[in-house]
mmCIF file with all atom_site columns, C-alpha atoms in Angstrom:
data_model
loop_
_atom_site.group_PDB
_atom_site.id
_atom_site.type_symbol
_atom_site.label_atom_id
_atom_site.label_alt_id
_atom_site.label_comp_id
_atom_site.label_asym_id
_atom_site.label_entity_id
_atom_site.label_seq_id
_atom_site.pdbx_PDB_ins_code
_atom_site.Cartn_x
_atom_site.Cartn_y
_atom_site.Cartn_z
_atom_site.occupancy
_atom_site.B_iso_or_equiv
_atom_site.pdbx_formal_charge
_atom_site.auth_seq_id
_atom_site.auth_comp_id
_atom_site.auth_asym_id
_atom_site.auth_atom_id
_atom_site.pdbx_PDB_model_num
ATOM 1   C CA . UNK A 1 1   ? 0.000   0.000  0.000  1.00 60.00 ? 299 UNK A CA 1
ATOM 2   C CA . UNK A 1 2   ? 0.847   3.661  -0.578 1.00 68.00 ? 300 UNK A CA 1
ATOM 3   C CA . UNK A 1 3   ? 1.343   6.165  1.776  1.00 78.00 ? 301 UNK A CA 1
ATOM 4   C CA . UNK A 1 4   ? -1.456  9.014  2.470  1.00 81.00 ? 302 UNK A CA 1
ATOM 5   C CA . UNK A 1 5   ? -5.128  8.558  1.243  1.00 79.00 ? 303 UNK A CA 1
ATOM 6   C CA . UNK A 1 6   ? -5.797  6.053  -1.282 1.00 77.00 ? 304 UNK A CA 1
ATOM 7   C CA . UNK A 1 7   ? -7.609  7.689  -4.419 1.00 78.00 ? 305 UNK A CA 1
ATOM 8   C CA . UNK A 1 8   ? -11.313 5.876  -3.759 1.00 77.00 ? 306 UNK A CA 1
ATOM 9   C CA . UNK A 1 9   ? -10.776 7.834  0.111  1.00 77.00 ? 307 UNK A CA 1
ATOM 10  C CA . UNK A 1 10  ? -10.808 10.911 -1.973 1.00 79.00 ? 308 UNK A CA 1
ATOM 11  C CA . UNK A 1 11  ? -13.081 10.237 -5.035 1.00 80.00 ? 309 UNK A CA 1
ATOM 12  C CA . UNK A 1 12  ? -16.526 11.283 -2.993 1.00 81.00 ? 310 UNK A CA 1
ATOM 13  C CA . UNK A 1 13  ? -15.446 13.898 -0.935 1.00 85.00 ? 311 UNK A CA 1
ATOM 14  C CA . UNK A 1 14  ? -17.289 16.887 -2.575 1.00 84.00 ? 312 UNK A CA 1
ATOM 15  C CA . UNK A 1 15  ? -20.475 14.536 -2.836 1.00 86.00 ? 313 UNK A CA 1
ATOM 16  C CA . UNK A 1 16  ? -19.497 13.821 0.930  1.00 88.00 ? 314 UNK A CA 1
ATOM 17  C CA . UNK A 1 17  ? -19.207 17.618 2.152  1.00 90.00 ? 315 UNK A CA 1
ATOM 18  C CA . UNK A 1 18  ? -22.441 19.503 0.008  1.00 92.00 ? 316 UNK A CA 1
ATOM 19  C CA . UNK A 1 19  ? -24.728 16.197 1.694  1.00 93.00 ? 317 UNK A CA 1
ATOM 20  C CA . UNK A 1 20  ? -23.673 17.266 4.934  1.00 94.00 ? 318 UNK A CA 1
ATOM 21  C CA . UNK A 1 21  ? -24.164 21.232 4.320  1.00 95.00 ? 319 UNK A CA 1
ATOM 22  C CA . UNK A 1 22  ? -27.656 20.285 2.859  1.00 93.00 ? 320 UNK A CA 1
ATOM 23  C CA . UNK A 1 23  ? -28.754 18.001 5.881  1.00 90.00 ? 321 UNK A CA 1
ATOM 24  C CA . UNK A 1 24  ? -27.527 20.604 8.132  1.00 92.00 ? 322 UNK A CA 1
ATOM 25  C CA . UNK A 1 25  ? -29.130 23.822 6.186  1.00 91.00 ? 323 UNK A CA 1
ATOM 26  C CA . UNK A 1 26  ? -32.637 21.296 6.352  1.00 85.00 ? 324 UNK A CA 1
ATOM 27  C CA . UNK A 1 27  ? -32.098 20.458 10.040 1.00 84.00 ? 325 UNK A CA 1
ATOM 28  C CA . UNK A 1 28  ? -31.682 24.044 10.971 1.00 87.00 ? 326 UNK A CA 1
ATOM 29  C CA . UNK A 1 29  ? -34.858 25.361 8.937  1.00 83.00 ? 327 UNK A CA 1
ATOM 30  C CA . UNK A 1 30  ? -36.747 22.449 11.224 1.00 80.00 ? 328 UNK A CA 1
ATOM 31  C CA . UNK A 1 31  ? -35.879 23.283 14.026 1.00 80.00 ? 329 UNK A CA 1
ATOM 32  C CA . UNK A 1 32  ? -36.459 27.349 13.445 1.00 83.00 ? 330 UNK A CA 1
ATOM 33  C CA . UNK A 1 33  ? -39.969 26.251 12.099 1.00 83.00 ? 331 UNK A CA 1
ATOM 34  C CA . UNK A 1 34  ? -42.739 26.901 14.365 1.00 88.00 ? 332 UNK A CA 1
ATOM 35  C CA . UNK A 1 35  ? -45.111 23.727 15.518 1.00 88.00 ? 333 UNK A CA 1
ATOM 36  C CA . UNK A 1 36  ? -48.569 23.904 13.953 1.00 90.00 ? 334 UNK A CA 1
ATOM 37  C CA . UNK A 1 37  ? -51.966 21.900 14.237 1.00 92.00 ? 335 UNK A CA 1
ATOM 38  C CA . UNK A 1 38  ? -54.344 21.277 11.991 1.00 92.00 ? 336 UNK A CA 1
ATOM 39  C CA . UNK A 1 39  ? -57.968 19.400 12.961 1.00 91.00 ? 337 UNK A CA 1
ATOM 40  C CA . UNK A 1 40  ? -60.142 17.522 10.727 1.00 90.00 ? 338 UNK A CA 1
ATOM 41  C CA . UNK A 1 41  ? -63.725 15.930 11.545 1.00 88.00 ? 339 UNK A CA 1
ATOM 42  C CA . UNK A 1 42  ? -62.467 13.230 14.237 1.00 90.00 ? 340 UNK A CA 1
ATOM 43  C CA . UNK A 1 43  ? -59.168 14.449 15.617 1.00 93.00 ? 341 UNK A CA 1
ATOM 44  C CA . UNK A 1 44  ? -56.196 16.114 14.843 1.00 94.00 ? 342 UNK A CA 1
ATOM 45  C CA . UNK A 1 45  ? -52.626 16.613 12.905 1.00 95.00 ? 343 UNK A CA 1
ATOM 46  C CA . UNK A 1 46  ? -49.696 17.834 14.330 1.00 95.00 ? 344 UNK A CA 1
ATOM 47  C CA . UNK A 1 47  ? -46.324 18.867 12.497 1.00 93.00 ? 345 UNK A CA 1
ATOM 48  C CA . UNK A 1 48  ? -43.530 19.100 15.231 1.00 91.00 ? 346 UNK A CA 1
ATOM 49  C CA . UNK A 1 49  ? -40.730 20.278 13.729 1.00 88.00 ? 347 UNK A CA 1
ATOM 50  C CA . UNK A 1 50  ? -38.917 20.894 16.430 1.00 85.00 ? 348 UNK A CA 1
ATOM 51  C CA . UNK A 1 51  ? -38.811 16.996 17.028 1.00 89.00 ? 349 UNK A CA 1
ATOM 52  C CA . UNK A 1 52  ? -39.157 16.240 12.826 1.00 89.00 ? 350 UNK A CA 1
ATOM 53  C CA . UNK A 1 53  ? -42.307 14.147 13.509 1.00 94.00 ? 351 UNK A CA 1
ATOM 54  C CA . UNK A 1 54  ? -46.276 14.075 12.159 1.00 95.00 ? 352 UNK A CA 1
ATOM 55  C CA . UNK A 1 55  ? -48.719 12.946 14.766 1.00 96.00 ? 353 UNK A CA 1
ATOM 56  C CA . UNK A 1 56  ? -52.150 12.318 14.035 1.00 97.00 ? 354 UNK A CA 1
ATOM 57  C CA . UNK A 1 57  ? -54.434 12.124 17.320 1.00 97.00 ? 355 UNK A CA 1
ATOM 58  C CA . UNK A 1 58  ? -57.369 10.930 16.914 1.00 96.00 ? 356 UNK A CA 1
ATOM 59  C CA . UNK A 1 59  ? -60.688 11.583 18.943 1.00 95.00 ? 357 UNK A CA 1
ATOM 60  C CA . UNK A 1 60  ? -61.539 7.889  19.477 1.00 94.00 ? 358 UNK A CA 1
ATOM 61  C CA . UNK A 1 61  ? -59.324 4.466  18.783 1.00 94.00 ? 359 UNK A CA 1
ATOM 62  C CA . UNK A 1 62  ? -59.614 3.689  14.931 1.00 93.00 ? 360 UNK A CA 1
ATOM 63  C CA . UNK A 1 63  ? -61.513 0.602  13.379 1.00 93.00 ? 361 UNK A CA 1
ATOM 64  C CA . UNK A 1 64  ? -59.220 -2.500 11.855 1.00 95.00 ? 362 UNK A CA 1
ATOM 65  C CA . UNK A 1 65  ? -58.705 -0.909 8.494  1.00 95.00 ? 363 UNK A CA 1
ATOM 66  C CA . UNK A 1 66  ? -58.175 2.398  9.419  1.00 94.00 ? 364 UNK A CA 1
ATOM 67  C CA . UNK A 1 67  ? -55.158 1.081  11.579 1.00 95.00 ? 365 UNK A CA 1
ATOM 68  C CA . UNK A 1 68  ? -53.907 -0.798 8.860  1.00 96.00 ? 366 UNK A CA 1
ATOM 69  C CA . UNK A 1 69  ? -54.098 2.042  6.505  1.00 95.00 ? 367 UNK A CA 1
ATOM 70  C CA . UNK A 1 70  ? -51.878 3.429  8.983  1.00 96.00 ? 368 UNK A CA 1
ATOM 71  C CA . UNK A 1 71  ? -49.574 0.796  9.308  1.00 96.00 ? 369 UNK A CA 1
ATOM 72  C CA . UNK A 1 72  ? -49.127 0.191  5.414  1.00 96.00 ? 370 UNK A CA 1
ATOM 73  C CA . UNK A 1 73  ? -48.054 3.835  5.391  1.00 96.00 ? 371 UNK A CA 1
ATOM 74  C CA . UNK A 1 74  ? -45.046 3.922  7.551  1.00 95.00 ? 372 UNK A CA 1
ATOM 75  C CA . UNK A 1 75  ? -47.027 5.081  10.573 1.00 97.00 ? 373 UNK A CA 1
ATOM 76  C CA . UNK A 1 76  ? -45.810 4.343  14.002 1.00 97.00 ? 374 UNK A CA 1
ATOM 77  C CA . UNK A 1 77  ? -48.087 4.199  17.067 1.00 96.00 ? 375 UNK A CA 1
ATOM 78  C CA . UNK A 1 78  ? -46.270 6.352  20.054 1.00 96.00 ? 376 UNK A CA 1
ATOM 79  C CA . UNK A 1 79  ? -47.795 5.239  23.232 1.00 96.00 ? 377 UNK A CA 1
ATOM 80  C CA . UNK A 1 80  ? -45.620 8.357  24.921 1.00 96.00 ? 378 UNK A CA 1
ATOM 81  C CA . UNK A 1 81  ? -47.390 10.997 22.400 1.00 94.00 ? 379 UNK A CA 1
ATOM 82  C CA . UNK A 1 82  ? -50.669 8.689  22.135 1.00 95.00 ? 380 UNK A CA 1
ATOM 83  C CA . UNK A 1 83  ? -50.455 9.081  18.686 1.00 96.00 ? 381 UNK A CA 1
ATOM 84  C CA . UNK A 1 84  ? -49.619 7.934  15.267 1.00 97.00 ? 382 UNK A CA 1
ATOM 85  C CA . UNK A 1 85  ? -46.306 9.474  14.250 1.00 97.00 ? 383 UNK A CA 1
ATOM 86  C CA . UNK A 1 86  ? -43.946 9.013  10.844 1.00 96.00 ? 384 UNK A CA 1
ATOM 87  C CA . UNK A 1 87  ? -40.693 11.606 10.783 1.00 94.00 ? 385 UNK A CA 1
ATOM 88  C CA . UNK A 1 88  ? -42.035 14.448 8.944  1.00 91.00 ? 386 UNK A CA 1
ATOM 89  C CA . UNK A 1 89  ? -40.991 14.592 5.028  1.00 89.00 ? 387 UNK A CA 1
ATOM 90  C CA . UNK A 1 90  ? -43.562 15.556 2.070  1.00 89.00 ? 388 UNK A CA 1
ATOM 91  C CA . UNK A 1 91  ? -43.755 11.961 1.532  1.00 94.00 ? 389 UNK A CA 1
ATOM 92  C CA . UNK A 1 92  ? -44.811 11.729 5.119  1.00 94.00 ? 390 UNK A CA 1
ATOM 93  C CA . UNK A 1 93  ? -47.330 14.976 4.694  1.00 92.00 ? 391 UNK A CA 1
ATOM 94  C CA . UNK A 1 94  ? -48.597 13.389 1.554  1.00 93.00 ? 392 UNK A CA 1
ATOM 95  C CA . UNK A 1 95  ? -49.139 9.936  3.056  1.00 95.00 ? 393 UNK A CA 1
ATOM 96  C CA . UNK A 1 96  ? -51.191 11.723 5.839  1.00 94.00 ? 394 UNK A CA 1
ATOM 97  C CA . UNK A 1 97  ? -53.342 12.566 3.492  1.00 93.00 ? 395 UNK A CA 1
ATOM 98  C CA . UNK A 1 98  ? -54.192 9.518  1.783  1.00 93.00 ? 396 UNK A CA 1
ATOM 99  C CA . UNK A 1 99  ? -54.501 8.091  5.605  1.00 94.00 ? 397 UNK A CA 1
ATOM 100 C CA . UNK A 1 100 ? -57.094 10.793 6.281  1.00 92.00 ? 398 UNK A CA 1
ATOM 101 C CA . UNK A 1 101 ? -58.890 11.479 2.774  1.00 89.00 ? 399 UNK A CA 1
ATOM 102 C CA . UNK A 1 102 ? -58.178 14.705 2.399  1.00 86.00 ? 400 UNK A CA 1
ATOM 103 C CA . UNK A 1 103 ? -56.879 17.373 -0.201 1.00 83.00 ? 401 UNK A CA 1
ATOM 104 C CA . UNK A 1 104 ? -54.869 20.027 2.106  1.00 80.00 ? 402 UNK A CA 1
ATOM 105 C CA . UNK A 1 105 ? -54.548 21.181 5.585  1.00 73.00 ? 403 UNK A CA 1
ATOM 106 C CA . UNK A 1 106 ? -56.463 24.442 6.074  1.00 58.00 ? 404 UNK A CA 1
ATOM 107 C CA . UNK A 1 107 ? -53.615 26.154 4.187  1.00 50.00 ? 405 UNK A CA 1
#
């Protein structure tokens, strides 16, 4: 072996460094982004950005097939937040509204 950094160390590193300024640039924006709520006929929707998660709260447990709606969606039941929760990404926002059948949230 040679000495130093072998070239495939060094092939990636510009990939490597504008990744991390983007993740960090996103990250920041989150956490500067102020919580909001959003209800709909049954319960509610939460984006916390400060933690990077969508909750839905519902007003009463949901049947069988709305919890596997919620399931084959990447939700997550949190029994700390009593909610259903996915990290918050515009997949995430769209998938919430498949879940809940509806076109946009009050915006």
């Amino acid at each position: 072996q040679k000495k130093g950094f072998q070239p495939f160390q060094l092939s990636n590193n510009l990939a490597r460094i504008k990744d991390t300024e983007a993740a960090l640039k996103r990250h920041t924006a989150m956490a500067e982004a102020e919580d909001k709520e959003f209800t709909f006929a049954g319960g509610k929707v939460e984006f916390c950005y400060s933690e990077e998660r969508i909750r839905i709260y519902f007003d009463s447990i949901p049947d069988v097939e709305k919890r596997a709606k919620l399931k084959s969606e990447a939700f997550k039941w949190s029994p700390k937040n009593q909610a259903w929760q996915r990290q918050l990404t515009a997949n995430a926002i769209r998938a919430t509204k498949r879940v809940l059948g509806i076109e946009k949230f009050g915006e």
